[in-house]
mmCIF file as gemmi writes it, N, C-alpha and C atoms, coordinates in Angstrom:
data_model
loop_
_atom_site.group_PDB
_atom_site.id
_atom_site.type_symbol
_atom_site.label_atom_id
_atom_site.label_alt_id
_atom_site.label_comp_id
_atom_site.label_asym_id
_atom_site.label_entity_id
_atom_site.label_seq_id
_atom_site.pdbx_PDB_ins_code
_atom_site.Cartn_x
_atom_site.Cartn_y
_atom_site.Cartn_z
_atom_site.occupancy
_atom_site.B_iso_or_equiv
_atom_site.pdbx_formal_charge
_atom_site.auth_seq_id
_atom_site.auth_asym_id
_atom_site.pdbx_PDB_model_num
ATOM 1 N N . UNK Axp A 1 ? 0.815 -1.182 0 1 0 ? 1 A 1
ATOM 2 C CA . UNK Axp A 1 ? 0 0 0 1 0 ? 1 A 1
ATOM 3 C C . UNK Axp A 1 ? 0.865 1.256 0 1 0 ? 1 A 1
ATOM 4 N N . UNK Axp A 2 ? 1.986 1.377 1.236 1 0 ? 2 A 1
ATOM 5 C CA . UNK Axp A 2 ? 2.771 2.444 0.978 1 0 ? 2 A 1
ATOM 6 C C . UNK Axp A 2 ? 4.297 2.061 0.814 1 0 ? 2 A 1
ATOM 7 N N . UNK Axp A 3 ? 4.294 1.248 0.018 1 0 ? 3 A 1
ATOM 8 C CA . UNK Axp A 3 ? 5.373 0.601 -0.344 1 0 ? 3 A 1
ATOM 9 C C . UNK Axp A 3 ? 6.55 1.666 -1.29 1 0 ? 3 A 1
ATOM 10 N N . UNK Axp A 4 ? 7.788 1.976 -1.212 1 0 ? 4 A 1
ATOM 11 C CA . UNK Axp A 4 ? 7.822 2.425 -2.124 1 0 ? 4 A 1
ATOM 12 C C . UNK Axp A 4 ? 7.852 4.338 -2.226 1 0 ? 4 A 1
ATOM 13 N N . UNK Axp A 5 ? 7.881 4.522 -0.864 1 0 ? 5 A 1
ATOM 14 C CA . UNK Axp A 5 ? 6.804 5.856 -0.795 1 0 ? 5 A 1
ATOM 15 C C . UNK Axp A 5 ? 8.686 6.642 -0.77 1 0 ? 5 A 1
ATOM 16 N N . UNK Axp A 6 ? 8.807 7.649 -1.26 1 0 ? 6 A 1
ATOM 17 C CA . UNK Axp A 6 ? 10.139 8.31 -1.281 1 0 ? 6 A 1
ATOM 18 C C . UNK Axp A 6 ? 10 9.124 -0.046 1 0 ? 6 A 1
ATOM 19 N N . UNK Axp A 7 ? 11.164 8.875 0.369 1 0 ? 7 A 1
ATOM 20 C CA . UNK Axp A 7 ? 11.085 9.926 1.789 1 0 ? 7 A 1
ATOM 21 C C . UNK Axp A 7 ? 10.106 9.958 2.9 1 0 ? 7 A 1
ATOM 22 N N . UNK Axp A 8 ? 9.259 9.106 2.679 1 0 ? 8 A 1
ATOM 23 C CA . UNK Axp A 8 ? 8.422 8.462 3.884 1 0 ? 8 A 1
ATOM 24 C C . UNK Axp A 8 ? 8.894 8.06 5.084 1 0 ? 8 A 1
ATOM 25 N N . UNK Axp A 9 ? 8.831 8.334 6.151 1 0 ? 9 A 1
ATOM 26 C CA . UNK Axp A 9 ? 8.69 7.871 7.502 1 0 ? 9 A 1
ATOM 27 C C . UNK Axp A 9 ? 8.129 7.44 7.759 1 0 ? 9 A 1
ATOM 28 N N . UNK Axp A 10 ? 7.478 6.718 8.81 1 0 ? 10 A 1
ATOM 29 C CA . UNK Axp A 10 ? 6.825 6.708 10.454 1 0 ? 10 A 1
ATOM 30 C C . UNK Axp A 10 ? 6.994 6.823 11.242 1 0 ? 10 A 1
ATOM 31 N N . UNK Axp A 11 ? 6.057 8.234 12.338 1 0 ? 11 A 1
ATOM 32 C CA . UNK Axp A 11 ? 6.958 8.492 13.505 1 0 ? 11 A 1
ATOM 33 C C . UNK Axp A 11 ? 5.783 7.94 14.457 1 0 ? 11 A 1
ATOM 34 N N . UNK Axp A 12 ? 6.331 7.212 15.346 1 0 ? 12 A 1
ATOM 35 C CA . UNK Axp A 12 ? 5.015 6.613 16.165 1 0 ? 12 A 1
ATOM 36 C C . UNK Axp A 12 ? 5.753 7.252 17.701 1 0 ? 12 A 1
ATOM 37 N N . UNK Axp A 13 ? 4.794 7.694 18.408 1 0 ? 13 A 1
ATOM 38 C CA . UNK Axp A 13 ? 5.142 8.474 19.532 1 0 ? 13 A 1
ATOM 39 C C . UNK Axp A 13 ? 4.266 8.64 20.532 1 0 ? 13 A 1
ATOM 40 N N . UNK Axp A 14 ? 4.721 8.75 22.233 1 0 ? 14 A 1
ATOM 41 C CA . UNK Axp A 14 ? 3.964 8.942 23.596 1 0 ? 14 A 1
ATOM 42 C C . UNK Axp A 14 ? 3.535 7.242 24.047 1 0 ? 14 A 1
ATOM 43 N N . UNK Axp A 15 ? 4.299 6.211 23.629 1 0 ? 15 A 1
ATOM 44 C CA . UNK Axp A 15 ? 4.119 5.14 24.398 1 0 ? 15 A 1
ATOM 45 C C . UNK Axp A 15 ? 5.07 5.239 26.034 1 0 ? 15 A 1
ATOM 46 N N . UNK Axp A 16 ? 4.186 4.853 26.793 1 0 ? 16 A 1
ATOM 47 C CA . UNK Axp A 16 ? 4.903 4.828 28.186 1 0 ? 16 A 1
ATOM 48 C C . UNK Axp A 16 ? 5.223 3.085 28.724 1 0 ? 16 A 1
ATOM 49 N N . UNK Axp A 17 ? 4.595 2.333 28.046 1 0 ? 17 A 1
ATOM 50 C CA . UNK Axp A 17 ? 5.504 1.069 27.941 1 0 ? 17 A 1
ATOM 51 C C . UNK Axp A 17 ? 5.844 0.296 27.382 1 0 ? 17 A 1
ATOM 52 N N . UNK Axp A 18 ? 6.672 -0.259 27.479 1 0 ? 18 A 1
ATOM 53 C CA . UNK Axp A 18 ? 7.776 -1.276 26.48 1 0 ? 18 A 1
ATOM 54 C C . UNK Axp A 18 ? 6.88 -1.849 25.467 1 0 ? 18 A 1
ATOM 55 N N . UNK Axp A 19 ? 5.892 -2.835 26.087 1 0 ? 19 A 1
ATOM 56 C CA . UNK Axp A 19 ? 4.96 -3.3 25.276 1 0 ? 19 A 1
ATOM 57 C C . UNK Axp A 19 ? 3.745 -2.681 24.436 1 0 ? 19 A 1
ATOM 58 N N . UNK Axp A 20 ? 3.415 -2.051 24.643 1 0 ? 20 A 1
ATOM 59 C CA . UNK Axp A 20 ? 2.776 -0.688 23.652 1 0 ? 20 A 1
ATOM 60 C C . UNK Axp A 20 ? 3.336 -0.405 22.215 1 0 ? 20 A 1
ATOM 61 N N . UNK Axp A 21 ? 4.439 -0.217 22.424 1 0 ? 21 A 1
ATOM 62 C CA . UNK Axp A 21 ? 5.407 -0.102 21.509 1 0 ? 21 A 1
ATOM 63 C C . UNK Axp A 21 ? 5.697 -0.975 20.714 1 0 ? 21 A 1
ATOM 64 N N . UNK Axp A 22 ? 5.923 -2.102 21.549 1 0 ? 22 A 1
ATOM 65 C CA . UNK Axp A 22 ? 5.959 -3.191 20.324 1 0 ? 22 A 1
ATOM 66 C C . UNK Axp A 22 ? 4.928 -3.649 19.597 1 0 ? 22 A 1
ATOM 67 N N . UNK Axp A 23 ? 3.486 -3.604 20.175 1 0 ? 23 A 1
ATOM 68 C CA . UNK Axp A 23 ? 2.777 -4.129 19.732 1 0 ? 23 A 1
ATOM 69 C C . UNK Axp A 23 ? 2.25 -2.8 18.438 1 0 ? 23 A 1
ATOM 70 N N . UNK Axp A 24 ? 2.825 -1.755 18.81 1 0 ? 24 A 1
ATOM 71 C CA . UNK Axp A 24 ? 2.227 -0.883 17.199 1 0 ? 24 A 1
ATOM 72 C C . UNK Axp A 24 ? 3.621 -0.896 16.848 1 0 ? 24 A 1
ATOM 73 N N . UNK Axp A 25 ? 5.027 -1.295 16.747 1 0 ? 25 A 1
ATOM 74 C CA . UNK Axp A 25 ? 5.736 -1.084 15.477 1 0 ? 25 A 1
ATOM 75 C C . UNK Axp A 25 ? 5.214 -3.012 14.941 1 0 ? 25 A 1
ATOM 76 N N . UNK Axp A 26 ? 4.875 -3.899 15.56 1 0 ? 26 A 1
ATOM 77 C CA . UNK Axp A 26 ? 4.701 -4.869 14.666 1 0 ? 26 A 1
ATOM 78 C C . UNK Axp A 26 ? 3.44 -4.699 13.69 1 0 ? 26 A 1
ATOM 79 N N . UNK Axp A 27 ? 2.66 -3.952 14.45 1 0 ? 27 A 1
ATOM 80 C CA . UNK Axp A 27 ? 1.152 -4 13.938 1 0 ? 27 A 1
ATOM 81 C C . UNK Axp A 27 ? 1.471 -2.726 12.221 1 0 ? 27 A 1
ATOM 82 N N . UNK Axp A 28 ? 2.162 -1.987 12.223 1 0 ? 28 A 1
ATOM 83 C CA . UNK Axp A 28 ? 2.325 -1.021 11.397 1 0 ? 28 A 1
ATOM 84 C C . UNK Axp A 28 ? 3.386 -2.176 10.171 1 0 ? 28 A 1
ATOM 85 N N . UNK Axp A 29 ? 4.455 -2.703 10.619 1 0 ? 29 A 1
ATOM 86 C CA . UNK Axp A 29 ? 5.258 -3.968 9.8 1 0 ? 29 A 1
ATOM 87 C C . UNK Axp A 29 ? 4.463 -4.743 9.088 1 0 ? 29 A 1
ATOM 88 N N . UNK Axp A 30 ? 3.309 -5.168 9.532 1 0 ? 30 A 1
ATOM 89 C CA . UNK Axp A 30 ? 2.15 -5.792 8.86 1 0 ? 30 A 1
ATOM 90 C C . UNK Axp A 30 ? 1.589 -5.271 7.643 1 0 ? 30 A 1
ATOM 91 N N . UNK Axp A 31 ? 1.68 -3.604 7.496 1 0 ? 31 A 1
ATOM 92 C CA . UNK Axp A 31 ? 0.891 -3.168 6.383 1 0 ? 31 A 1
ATOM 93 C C . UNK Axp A 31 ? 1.262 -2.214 5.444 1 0 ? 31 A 1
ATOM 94 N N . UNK Axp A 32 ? 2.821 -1.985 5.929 1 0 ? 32 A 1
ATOM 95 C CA . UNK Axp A 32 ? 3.606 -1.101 5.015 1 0 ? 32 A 1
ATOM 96 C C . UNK Axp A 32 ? 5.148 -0.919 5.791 1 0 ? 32 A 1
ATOM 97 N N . UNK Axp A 33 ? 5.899 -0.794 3.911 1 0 ? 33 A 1
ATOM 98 C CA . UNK Axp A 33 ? 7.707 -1.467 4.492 1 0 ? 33 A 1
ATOM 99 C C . UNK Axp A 33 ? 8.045 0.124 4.564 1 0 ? 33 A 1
ATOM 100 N N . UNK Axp A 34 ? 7.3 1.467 5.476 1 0 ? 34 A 1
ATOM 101 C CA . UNK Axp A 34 ? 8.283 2.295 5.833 1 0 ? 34 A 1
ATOM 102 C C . UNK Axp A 34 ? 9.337 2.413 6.83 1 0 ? 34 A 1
ATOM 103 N N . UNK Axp A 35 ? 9.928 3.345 6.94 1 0 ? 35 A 1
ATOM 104 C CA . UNK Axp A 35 ? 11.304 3.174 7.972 1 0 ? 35 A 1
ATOM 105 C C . UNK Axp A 35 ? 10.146 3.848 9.059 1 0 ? 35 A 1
ATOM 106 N N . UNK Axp A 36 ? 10.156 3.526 10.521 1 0 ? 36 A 1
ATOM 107 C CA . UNK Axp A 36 ? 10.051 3.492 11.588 1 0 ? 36 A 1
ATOM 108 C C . UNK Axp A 36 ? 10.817 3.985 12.672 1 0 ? 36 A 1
ATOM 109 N N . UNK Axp A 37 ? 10.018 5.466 13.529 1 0 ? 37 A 1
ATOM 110 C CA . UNK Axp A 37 ? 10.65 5.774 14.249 1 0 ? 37 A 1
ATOM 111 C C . UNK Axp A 37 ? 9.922 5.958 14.968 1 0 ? 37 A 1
ATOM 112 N N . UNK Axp A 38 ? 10.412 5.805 16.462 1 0 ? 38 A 1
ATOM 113 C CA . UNK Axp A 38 ? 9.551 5.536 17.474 1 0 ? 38 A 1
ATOM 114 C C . UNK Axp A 38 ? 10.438 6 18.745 1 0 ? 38 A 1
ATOM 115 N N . UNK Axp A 39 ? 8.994 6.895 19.616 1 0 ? 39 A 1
ATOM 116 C CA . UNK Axp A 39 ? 9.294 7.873 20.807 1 0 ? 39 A 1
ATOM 117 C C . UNK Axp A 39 ? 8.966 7.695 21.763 1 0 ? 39 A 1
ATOM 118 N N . UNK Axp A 40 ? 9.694 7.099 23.209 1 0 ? 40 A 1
ATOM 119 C CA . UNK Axp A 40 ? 9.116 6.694 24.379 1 0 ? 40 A 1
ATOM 120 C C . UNK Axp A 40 ? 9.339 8.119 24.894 1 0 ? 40 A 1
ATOM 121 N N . UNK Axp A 41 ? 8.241 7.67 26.087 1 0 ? 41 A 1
ATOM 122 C CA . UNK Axp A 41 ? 8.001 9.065 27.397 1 0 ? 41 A 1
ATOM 123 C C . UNK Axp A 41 ? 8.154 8.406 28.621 1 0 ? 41 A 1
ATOM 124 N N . UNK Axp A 42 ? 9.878 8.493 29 1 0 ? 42 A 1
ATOM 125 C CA . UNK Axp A 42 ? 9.964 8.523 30.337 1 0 ? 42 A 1
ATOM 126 C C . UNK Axp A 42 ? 9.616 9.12 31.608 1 0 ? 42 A 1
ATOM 127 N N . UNK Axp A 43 ? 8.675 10.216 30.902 1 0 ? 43 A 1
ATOM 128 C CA . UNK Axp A 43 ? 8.425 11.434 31.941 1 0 ? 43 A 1
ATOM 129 C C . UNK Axp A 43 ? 9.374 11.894 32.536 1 0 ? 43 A 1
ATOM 130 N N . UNK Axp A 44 ? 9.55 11.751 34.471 1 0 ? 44 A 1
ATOM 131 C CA . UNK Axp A 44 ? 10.174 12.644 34.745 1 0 ? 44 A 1
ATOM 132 C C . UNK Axp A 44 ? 11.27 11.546 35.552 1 0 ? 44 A 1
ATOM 133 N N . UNK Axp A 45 ? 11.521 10.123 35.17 1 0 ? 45 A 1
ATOM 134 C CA . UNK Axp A 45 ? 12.216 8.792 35.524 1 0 ? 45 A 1
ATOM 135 C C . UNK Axp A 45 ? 13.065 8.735 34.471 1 0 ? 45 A 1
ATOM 136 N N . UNK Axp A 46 ? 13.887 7.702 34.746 1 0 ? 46 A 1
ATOM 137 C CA . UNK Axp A 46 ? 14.546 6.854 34.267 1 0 ? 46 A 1
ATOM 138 C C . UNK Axp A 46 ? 14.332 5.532 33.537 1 0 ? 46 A 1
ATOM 139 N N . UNK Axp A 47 ? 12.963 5.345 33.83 1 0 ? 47 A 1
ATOM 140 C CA . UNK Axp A 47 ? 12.195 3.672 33.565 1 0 ? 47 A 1
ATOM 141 C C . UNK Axp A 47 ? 11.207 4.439 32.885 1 0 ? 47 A 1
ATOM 142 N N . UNK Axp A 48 ? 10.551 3.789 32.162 1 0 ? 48 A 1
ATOM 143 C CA . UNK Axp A 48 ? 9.652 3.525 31.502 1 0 ? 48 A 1
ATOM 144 C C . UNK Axp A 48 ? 8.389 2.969 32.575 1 0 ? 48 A 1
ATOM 145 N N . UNK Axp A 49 ? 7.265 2.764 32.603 1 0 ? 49 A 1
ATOM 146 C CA . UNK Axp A 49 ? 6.023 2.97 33.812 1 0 ? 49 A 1
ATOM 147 C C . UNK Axp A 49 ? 6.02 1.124 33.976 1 0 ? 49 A 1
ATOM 148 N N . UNK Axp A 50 ? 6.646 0.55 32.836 1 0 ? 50 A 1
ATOM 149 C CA . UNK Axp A 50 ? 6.475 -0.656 33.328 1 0 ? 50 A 1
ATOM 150 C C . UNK Axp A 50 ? 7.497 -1.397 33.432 1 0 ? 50 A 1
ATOM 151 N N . UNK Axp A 51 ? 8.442 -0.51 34.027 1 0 ? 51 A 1
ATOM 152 C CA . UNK Axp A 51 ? 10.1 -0.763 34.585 1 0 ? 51 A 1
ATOM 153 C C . UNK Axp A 51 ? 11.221 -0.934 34.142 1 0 ? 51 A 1
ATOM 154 N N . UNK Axp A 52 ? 11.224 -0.984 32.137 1 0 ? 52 A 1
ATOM 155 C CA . UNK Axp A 52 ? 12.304 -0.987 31.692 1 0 ? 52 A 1
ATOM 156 C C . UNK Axp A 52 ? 13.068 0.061 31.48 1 0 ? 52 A 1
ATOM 157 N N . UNK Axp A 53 ? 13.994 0.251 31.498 1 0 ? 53 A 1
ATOM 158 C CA . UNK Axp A 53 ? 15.372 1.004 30.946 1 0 ? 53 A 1
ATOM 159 C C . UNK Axp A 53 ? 15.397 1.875 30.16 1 0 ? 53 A 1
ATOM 160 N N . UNK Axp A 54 ? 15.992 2.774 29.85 1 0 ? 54 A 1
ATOM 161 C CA . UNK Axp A 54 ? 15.934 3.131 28.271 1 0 ? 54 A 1
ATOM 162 C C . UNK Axp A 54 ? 17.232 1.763 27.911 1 0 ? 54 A 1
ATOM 163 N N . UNK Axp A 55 ? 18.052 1.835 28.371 1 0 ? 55 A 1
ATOM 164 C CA . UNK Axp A 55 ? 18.736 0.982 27.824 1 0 ? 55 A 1
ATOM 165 C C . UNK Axp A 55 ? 17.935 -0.563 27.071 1 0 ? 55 A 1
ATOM 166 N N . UNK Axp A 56 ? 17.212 -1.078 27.956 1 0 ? 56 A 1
ATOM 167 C CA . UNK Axp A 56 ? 16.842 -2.674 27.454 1 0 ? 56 A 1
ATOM 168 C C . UNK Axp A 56 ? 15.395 -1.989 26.788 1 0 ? 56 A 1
ATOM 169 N N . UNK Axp A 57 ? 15.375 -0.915 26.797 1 0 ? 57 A 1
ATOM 170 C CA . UNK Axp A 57 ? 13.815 -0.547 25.588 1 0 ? 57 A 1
ATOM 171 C C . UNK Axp A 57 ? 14.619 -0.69 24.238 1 0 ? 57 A 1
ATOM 172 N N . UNK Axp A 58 ? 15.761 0.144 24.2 1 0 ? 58 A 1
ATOM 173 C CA . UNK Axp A 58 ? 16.566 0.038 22.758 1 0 ? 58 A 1
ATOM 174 C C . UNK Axp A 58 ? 16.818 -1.26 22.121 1 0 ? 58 A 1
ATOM 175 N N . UNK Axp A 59 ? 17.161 -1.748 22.665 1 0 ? 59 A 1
ATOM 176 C CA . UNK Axp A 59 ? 17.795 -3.269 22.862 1 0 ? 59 A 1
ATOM 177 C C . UNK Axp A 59 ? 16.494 -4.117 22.226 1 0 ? 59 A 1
ATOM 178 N N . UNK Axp A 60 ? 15.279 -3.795 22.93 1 0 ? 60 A 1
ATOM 179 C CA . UNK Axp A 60 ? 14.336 -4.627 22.664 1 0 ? 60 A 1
ATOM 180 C C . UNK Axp A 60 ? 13.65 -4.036 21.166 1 0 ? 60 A 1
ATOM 181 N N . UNK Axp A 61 ? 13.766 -2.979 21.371 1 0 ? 61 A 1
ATOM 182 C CA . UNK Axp A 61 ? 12.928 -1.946 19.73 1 0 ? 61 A 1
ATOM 183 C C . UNK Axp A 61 ? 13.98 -2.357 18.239 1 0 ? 61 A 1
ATOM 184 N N . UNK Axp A 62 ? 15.011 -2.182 19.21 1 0 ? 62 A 1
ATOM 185 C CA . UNK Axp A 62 ? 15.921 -1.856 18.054 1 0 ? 62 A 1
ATOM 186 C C . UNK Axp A 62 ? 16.296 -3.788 17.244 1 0 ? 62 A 1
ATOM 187 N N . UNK Axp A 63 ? 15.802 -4.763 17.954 1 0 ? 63 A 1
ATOM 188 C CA . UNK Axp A 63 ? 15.56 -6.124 17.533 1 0 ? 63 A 1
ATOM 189 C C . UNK Axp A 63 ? 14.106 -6.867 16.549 1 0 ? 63 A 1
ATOM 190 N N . UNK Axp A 64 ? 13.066 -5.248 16.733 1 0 ? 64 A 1
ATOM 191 C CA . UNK Axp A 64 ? 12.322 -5.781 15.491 1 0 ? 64 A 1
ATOM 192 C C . UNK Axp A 64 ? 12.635 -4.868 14.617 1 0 ? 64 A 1
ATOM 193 N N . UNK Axp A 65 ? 13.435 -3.934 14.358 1 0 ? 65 A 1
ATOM 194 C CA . UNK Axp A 65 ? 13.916 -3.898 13.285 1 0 ? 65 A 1
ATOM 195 C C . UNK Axp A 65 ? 13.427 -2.193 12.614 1 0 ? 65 A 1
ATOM 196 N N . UNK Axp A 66 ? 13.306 -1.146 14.273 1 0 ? 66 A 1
ATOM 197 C CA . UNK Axp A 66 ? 12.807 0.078 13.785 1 0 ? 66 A 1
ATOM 198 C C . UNK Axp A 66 ? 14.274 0.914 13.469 1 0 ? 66 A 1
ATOM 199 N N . UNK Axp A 67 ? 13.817 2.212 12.524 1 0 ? 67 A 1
ATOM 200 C CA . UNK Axp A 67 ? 15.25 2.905 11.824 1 0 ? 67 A 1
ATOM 201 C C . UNK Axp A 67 ? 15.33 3.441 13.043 1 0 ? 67 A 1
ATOM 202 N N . UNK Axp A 68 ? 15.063 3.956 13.72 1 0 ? 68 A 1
ATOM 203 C CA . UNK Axp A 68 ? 14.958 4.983 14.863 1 0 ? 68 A 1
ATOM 204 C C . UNK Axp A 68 ? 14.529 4.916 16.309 1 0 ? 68 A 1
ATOM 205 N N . UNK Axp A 69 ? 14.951 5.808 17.168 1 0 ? 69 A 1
ATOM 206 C CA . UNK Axp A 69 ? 14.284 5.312 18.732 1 0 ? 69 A 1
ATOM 207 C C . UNK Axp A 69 ? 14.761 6.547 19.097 1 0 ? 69 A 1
């Protein structure tokens, strides 16, 4: 559908946990091959609300395969 698209992004943004996130960059992988970038909200922590890292969020995002974090 947007296969193909020049200079296309996706910026997916305001997930506060790990799993949120994954479940819309897979759900978006499903229906078009754009590059993927994606924005957590640590607020005013270090963790993420459902206790990960930024470190092991990267780790985990950056293993299905988004351009960006």
């Amino acid at each position: 559908m947007y296969e193909n698209v020049p200079g296309g992004v996706l910026f997916l943004f305001g997930f506060d946990t790990l799993a949120e996130a994954k479940y819309a960059v897979y759900a978006v992988k499903e229906v078009c091959d754009l590059p993927i970038c994606v924005l957590l909200d640590f607020k005013d922590s270090t963790h993420l609300s459902d206790g990960f890292d930024a470190v092991s969020a990267t780790i985990t995002l950056q293993s299905t395969g988004i351009s960006a974090l």
